[in-house]
mmCIF file with all atom_site columns, C-alpha atoms in Angstrom:
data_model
loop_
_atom_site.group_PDB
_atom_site.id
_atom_site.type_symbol
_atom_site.label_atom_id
_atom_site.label_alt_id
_atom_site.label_comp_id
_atom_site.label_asym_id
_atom_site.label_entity_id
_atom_site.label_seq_id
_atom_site.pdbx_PDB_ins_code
_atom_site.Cartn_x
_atom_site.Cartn_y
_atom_site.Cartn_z
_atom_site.occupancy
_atom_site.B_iso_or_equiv
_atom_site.pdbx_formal_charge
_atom_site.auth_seq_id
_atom_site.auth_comp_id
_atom_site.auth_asym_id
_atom_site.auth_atom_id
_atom_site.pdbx_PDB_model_num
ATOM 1   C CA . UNK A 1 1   ? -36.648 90.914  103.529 1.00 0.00 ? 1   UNK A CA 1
ATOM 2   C CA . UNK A 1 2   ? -36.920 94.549  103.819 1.00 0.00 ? 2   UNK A CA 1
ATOM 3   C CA . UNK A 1 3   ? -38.652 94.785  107.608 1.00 0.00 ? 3   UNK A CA 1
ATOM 4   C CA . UNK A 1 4   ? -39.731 92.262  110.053 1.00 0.00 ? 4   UNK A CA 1
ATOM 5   C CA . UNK A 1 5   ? -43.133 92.210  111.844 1.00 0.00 ? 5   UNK A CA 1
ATOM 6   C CA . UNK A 1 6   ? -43.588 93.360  115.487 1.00 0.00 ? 6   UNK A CA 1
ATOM 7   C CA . UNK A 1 7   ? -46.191 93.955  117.942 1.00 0.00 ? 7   UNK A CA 1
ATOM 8   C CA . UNK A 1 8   ? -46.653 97.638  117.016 1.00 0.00 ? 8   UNK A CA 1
ATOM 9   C CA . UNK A 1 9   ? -46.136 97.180  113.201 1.00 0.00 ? 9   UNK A CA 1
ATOM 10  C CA . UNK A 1 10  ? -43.190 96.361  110.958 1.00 0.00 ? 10  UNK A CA 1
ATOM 11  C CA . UNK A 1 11  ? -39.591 97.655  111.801 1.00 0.00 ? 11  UNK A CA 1
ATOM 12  C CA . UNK A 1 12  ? -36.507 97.712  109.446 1.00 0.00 ? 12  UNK A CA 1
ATOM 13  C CA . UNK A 1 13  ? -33.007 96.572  110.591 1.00 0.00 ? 13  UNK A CA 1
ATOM 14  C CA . UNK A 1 14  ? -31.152 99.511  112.408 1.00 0.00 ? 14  UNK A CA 1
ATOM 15  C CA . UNK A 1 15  ? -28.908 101.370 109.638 1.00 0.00 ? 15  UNK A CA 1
ATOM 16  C CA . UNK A 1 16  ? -25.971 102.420 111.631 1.00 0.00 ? 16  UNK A CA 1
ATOM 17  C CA . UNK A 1 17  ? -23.836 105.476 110.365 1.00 0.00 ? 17  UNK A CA 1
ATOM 18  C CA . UNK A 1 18  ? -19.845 105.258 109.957 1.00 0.00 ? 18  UNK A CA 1
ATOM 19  C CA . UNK A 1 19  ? -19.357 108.416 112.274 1.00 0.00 ? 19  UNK A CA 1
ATOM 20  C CA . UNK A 1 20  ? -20.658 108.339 115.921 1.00 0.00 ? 20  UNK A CA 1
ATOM 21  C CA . UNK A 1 21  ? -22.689 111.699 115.427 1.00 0.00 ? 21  UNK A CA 1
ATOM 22  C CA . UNK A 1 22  ? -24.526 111.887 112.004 1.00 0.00 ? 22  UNK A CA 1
ATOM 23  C CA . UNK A 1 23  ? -27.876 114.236 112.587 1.00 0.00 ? 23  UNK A CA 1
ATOM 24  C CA . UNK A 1 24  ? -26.260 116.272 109.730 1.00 0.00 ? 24  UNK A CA 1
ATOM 25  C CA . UNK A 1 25  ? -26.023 113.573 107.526 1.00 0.00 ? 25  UNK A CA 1
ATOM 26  C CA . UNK A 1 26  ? -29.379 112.426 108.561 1.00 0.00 ? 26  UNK A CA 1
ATOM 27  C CA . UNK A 1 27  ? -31.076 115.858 107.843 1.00 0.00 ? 27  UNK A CA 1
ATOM 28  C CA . UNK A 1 28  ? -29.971 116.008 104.310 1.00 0.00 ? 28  UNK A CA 1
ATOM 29  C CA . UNK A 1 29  ? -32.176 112.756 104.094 1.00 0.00 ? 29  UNK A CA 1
ATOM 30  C CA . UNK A 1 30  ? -34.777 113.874 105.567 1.00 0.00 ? 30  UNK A CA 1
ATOM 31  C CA . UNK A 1 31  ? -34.572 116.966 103.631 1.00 0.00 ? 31  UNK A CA 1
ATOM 32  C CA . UNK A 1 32  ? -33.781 115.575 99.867  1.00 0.00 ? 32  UNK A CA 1
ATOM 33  C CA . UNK A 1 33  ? -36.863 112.791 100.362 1.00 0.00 ? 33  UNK A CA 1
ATOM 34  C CA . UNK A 1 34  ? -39.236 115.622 102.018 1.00 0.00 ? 34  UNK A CA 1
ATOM 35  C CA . UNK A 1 35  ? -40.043 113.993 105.240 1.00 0.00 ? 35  UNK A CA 1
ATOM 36  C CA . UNK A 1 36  ? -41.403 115.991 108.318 1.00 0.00 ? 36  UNK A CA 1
ATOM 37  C CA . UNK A 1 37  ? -39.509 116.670 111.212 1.00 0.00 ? 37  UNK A CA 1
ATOM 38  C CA . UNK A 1 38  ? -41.955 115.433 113.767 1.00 0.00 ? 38  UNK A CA 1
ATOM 39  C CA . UNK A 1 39  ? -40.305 114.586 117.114 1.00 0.00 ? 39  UNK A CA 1
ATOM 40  C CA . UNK A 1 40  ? -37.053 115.327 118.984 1.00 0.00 ? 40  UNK A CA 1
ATOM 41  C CA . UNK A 1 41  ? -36.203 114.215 122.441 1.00 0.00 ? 41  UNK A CA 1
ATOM 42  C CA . UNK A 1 42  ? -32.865 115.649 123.608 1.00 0.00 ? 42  UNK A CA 1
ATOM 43  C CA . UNK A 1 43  ? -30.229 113.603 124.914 1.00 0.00 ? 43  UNK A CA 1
ATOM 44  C CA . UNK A 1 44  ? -29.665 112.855 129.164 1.00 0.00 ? 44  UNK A CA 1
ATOM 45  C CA . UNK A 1 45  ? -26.484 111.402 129.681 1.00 0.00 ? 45  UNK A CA 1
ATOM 46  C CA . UNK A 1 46  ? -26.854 111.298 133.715 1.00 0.00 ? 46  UNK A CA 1
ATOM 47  C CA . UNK A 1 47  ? -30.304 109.423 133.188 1.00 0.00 ? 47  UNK A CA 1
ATOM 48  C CA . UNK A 1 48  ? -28.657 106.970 130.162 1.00 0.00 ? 48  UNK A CA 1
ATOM 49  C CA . UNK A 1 49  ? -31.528 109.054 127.677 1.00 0.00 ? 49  UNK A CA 1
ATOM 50  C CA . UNK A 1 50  ? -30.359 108.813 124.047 1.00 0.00 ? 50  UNK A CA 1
ATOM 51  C CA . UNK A 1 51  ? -30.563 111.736 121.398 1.00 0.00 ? 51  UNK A CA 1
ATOM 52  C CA . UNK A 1 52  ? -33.929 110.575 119.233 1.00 0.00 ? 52  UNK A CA 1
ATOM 53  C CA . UNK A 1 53  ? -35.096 112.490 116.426 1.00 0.00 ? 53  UNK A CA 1
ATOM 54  C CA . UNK A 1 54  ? -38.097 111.415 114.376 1.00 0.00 ? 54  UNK A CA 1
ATOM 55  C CA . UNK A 1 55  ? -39.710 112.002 110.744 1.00 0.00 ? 55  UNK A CA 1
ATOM 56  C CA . UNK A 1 56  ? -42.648 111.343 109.260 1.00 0.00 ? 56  UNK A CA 1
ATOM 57  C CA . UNK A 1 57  ? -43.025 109.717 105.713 1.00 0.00 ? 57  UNK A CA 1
ATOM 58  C CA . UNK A 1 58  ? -46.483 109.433 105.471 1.00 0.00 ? 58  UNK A CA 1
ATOM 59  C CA . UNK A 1 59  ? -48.560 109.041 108.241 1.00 0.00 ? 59  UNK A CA 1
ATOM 60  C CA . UNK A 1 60  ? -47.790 105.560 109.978 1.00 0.00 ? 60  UNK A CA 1
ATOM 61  C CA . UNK A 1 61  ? -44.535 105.276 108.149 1.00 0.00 ? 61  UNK A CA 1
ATOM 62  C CA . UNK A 1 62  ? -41.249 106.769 110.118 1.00 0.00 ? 62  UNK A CA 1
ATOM 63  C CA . UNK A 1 63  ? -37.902 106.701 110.072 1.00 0.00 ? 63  UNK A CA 1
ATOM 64  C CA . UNK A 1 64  ? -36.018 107.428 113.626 1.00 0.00 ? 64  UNK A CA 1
ATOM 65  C CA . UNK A 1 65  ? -32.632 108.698 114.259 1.00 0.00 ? 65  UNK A CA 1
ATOM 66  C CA . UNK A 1 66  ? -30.826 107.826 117.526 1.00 0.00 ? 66  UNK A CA 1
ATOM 67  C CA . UNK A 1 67  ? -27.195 108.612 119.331 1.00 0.00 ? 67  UNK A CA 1
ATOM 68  C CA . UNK A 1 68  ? -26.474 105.705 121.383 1.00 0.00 ? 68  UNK A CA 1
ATOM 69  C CA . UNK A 1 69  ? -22.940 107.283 123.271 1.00 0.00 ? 69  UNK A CA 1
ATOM 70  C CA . UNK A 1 70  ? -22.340 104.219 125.782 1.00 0.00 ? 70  UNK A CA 1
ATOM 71  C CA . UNK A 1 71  ? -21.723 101.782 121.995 1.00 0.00 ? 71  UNK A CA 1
ATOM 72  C CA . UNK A 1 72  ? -20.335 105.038 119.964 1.00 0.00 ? 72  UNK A CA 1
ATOM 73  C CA . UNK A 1 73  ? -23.351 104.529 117.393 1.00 0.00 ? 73  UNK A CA 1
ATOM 74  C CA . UNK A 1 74  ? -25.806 106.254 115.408 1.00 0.00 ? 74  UNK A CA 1
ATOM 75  C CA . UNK A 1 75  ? -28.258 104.565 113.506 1.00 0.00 ? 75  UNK A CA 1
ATOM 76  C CA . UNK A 1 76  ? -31.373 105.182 111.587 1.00 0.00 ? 76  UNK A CA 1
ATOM 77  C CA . UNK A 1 77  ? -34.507 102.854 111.476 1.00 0.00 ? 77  UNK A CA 1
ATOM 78  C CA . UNK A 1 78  ? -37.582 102.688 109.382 1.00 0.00 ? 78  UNK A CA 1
ATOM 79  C CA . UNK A 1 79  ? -40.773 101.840 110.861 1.00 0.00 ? 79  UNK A CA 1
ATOM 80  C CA . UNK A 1 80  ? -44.284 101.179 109.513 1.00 0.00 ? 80  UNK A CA 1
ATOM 81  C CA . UNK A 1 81  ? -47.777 100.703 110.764 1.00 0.00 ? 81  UNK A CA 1
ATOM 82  C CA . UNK A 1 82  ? -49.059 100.236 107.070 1.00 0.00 ? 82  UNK A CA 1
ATOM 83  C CA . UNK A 1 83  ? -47.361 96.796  106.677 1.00 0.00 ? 83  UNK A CA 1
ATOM 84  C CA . UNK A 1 84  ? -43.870 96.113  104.874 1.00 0.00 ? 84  UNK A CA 1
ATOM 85  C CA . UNK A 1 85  ? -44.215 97.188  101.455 1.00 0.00 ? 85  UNK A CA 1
ATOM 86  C CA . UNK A 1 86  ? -45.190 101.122 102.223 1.00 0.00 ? 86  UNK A CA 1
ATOM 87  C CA . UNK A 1 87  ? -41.396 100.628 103.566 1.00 0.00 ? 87  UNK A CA 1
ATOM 88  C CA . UNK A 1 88  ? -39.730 99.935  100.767 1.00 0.00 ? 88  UNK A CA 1
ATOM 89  C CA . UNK A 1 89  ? -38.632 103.084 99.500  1.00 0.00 ? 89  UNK A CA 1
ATOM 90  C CA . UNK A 1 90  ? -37.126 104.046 102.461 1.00 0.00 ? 90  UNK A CA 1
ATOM 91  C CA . UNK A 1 91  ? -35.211 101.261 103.178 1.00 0.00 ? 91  UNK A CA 1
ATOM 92  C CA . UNK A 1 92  ? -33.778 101.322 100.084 1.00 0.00 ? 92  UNK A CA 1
ATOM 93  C CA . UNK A 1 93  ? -31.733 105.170 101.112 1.00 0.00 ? 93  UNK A CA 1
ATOM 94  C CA . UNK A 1 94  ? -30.539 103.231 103.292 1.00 0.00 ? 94  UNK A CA 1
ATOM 95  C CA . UNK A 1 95  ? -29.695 100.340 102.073 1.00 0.00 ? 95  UNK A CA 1
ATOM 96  C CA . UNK A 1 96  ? -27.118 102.167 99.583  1.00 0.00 ? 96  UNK A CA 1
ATOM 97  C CA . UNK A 1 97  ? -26.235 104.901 101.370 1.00 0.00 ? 97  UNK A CA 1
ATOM 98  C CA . UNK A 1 98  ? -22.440 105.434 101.727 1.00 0.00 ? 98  UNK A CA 1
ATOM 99  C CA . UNK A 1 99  ? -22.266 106.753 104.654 1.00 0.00 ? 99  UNK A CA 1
ATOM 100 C CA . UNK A 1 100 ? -24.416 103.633 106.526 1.00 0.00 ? 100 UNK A CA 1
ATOM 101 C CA . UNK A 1 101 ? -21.800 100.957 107.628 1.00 0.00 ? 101 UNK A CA 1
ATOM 102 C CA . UNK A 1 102 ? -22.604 97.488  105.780 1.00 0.00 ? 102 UNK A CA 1
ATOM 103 C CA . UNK A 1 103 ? -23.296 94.228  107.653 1.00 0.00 ? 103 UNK A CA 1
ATOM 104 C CA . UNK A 1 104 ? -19.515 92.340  106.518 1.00 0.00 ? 104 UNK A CA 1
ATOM 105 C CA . UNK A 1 105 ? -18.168 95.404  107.407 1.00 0.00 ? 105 UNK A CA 1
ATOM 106 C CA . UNK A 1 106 ? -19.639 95.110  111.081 1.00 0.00 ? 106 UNK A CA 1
ATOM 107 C CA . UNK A 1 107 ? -18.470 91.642  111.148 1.00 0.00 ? 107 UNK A CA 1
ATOM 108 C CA . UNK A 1 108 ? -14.913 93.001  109.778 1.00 0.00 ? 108 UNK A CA 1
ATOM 109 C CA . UNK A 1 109 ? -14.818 95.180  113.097 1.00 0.00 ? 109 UNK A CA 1
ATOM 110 C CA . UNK A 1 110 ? -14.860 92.132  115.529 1.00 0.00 ? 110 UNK A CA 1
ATOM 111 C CA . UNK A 1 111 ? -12.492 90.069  113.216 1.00 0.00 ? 111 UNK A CA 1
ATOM 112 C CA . UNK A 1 112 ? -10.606 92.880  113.607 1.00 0.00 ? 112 UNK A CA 1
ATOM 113 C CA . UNK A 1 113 ? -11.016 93.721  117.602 1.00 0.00 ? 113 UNK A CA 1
ATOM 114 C CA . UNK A 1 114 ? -8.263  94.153  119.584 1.00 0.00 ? 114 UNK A CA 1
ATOM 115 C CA . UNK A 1 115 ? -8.451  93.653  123.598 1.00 0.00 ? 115 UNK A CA 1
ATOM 116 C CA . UNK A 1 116 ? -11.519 92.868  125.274 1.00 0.00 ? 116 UNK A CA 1
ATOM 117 C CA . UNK A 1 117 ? -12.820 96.501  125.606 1.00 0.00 ? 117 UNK A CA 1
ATOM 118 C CA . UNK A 1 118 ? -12.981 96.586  121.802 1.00 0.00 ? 118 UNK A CA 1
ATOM 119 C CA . UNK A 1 119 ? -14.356 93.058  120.917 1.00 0.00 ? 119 UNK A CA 1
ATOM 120 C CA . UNK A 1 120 ? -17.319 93.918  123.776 1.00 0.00 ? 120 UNK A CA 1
ATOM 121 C CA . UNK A 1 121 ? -17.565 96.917  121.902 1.00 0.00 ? 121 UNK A CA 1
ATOM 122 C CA . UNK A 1 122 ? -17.925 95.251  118.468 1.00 0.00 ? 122 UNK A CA 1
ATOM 123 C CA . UNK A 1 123 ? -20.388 92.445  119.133 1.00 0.00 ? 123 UNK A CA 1
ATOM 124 C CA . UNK A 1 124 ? -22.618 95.153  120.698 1.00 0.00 ? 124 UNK A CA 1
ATOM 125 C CA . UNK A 1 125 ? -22.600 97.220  117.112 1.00 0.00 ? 125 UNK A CA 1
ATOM 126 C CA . UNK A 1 126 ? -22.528 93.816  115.307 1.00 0.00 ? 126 UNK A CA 1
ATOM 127 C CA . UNK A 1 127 ? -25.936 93.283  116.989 1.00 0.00 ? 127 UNK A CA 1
ATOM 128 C CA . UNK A 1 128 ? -27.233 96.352  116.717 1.00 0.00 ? 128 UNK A CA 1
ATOM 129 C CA . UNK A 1 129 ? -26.637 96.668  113.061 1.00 0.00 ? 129 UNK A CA 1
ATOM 130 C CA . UNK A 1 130 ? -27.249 93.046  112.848 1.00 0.00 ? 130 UNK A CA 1
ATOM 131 C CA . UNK A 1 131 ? -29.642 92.240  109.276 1.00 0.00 ? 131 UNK A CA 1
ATOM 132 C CA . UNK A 1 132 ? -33.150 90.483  110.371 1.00 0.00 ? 132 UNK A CA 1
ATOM 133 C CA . UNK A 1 133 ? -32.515 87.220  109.361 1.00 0.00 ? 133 UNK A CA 1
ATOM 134 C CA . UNK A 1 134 ? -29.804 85.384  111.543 1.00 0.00 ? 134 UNK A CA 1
ATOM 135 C CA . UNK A 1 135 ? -26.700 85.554  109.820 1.00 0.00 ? 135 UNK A CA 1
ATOM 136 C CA . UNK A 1 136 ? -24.789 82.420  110.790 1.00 0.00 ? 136 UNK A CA 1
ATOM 137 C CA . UNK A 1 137 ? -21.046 84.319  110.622 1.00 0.00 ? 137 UNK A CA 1
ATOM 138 C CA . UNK A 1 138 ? -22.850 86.291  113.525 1.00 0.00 ? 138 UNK A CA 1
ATOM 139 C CA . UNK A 1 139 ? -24.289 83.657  115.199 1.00 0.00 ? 139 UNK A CA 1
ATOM 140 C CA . UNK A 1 140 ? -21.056 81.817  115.600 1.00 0.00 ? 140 UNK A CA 1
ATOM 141 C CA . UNK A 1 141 ? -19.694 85.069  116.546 1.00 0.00 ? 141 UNK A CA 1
ATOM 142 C CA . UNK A 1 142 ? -21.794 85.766  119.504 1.00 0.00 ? 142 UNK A CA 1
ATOM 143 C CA . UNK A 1 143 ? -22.610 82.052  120.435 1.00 0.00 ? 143 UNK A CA 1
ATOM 144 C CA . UNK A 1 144 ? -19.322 81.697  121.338 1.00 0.00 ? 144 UNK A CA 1
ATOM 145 C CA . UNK A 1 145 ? -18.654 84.899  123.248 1.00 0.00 ? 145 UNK A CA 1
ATOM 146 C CA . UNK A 1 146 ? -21.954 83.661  124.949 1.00 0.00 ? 146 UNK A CA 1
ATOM 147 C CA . UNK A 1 147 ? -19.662 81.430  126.897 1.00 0.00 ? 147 UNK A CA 1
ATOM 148 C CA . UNK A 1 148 ? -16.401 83.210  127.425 1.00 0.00 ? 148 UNK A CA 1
ATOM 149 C CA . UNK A 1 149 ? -14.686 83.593  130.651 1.00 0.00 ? 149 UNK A CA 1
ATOM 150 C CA . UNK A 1 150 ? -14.393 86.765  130.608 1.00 0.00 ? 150 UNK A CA 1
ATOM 151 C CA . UNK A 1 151 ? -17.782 88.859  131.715 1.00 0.00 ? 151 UNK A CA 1
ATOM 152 C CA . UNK A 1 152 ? -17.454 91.916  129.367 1.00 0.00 ? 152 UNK A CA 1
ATOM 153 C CA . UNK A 1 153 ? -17.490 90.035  126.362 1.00 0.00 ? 153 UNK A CA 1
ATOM 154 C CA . UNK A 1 154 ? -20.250 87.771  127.538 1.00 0.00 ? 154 UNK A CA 1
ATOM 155 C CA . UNK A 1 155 ? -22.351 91.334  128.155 1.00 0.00 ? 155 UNK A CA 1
ATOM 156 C CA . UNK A 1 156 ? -21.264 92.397  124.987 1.00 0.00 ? 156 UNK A CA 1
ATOM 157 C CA . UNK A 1 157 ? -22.647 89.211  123.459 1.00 0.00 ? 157 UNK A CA 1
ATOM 158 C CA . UNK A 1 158 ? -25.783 89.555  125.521 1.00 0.00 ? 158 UNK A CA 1
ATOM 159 C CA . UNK A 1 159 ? -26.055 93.234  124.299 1.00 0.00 ? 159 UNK A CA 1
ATOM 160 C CA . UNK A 1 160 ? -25.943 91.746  120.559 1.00 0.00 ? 160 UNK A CA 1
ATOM 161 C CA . UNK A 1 161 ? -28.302 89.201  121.192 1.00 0.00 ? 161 UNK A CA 1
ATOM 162 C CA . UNK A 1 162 ? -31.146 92.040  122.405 1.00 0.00 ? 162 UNK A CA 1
ATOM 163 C CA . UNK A 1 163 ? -29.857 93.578  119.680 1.00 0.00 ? 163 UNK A CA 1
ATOM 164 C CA . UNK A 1 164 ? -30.865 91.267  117.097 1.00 0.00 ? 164 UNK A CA 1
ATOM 165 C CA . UNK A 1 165 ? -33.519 89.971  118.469 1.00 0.00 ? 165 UNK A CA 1
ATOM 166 C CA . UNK A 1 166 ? -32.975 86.280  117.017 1.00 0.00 ? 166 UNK A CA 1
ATOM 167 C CA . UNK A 1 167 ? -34.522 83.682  119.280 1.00 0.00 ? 167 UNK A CA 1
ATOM 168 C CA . UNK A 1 168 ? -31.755 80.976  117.595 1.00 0.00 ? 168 UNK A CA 1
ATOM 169 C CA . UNK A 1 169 ? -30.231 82.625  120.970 1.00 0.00 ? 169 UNK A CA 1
ATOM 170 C CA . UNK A 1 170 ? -32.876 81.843  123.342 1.00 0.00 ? 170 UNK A CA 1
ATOM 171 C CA . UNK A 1 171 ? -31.258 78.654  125.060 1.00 0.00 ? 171 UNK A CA 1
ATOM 172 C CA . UNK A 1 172 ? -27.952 80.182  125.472 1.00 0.00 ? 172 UNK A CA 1
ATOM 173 C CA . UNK A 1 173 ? -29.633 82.721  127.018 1.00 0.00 ? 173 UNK A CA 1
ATOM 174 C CA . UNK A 1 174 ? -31.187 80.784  128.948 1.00 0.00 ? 174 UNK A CA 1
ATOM 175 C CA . UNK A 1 175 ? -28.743 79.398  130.445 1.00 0.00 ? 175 UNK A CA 1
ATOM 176 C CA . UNK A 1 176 ? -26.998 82.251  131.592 1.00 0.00 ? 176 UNK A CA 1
ATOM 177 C CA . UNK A 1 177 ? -29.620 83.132  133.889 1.00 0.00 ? 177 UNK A CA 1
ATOM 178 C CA . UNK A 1 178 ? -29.314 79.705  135.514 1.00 0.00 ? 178 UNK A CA 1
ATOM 179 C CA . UNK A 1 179 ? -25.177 79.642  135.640 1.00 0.00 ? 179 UNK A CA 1
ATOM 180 C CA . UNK A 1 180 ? -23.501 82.446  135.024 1.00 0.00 ? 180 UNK A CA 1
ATOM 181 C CA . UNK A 1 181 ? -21.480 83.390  138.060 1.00 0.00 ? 181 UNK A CA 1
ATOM 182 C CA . UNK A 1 182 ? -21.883 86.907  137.555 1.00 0.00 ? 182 UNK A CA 1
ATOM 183 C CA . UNK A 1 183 ? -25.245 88.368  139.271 1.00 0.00 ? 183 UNK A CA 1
ATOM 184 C CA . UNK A 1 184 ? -25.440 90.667  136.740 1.00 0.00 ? 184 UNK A CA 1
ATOM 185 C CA . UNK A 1 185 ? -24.996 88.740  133.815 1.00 0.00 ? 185 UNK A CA 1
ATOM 186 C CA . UNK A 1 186 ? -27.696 86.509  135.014 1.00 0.00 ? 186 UNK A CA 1
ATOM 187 C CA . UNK A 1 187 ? -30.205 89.448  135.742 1.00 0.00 ? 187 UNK A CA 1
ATOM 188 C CA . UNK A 1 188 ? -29.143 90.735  132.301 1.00 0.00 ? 188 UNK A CA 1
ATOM 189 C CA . UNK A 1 189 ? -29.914 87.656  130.669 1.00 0.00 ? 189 UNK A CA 1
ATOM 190 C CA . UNK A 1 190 ? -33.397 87.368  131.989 1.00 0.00 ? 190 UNK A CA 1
ATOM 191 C CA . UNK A 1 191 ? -34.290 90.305  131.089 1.00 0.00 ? 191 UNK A CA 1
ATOM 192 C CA . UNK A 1 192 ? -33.343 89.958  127.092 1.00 0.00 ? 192 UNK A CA 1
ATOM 193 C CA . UNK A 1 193 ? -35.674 86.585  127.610 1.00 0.00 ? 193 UNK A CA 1
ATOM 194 C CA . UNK A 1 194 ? -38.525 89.046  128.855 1.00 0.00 ? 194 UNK A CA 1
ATOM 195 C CA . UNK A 1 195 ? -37.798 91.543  125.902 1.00 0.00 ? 195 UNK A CA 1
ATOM 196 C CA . UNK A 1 196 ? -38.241 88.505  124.037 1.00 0.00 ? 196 UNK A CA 1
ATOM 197 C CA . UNK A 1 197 ? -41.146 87.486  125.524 1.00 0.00 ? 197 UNK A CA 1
ATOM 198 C CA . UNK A 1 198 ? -42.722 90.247  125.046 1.00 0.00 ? 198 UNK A CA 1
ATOM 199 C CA . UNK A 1 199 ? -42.090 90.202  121.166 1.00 0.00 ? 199 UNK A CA 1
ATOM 200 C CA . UNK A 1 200 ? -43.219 86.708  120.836 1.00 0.00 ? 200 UNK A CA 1
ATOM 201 C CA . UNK A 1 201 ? -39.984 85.361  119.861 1.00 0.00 ? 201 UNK A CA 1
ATOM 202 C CA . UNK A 1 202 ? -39.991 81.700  119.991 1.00 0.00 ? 202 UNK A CA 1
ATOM 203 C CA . UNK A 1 203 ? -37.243 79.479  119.568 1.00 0.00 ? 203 UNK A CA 1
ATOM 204 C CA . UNK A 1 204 ? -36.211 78.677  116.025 1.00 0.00 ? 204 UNK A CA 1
#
């Protein structure tokens, strides 16, 4: 599966890039496969306002670059309004692209996490990078940070569950907003379930 549908069309997985800033590398893309630059909104760091760049394939097919600072990424993501096949070929630069970071390796940086700052860190990247199926390596991974005692890692869990958007994670989630002890855990958790919501991602 090379995109998933949403409410606005289909969507790839997020492709994220080994180094944190890679508009370079993204421009030589965008400029070997002759897509049009079509939309740039500059980053805000005060207002939390990522760098977003946007090109066009073909009218209603896009791929979008963004700089998310506060989880050291940059990722690239294909999406389509002309239904998943259109996508394809663009996926596929993506998909073998040596410079885009590979799910096991994602899954090697929490093996490999040391201290809670870092293993927050890598279950928010795990998520974000996460493929579109649920992988069940990562679902362990993040069901079980779900209910650690300490409240970074359980945000950094939550962040790789909105992430992923996998409803597998709906209960768990759930649940925080009903027990965690942390007010904003709880208020974070309800509001992945109203992402989720809005989707129309049901429990599976």
């Amino acid at each position: 599966m090379n995109v998933i549908k949403r409410p606005d069309g289909h969507r790839s997985r997020r492709y994220i890039f080994r180094k944190q800033v890679s508009l370079a590398d993204m421009e030589l893309i965008a400029r070997g496969s002759s897509w049009a630059r079509v939309a740039d909104q500059p980053a805000d760091a005060e207002h939390g306002i990522p760098l977003v760049v946007k090109w066009e394939i073909i009218p209603g097919l896009n791929v979008t670059y963004t700089e998310e600072d506060s989880i050291r990424s940059s990722y690239a993501m294909v999406t389509s309004r002309l239904g998943p096949e259109p996508a394809d070929i663009a996926v596929a630069v993506f998909e073998v692209h040596p410079e885009v970071i590979p799910v096991d390796e994602l899954i090697s940086e929490l093996d490999s996490a040391r201290g809670t700052a870092d293993e927050a860190l890598a279950l928010a990247r795990a998520g974000l990078g996460a493929p579109l199926e649920p992988d069940q390596r990562l679902v362990q991974r993040i069901s079980s940070s779900l209910k650690s005692a300490d409240d970074r890692i359980r945000e950094g869990a939550l962040w790789a569950v909105s992430y992923s958007e996998w409803p597998t994670f709906r209960d768990a989630v759930r649940q925080l907003t009903e027990t965690d002890p942390d007010t904003f855990i709880r208020e974070f958790s309800a509001g992945v379930l109203d992402v989720f919501d809005r989707l129309g991602l049901e429990n599976s």
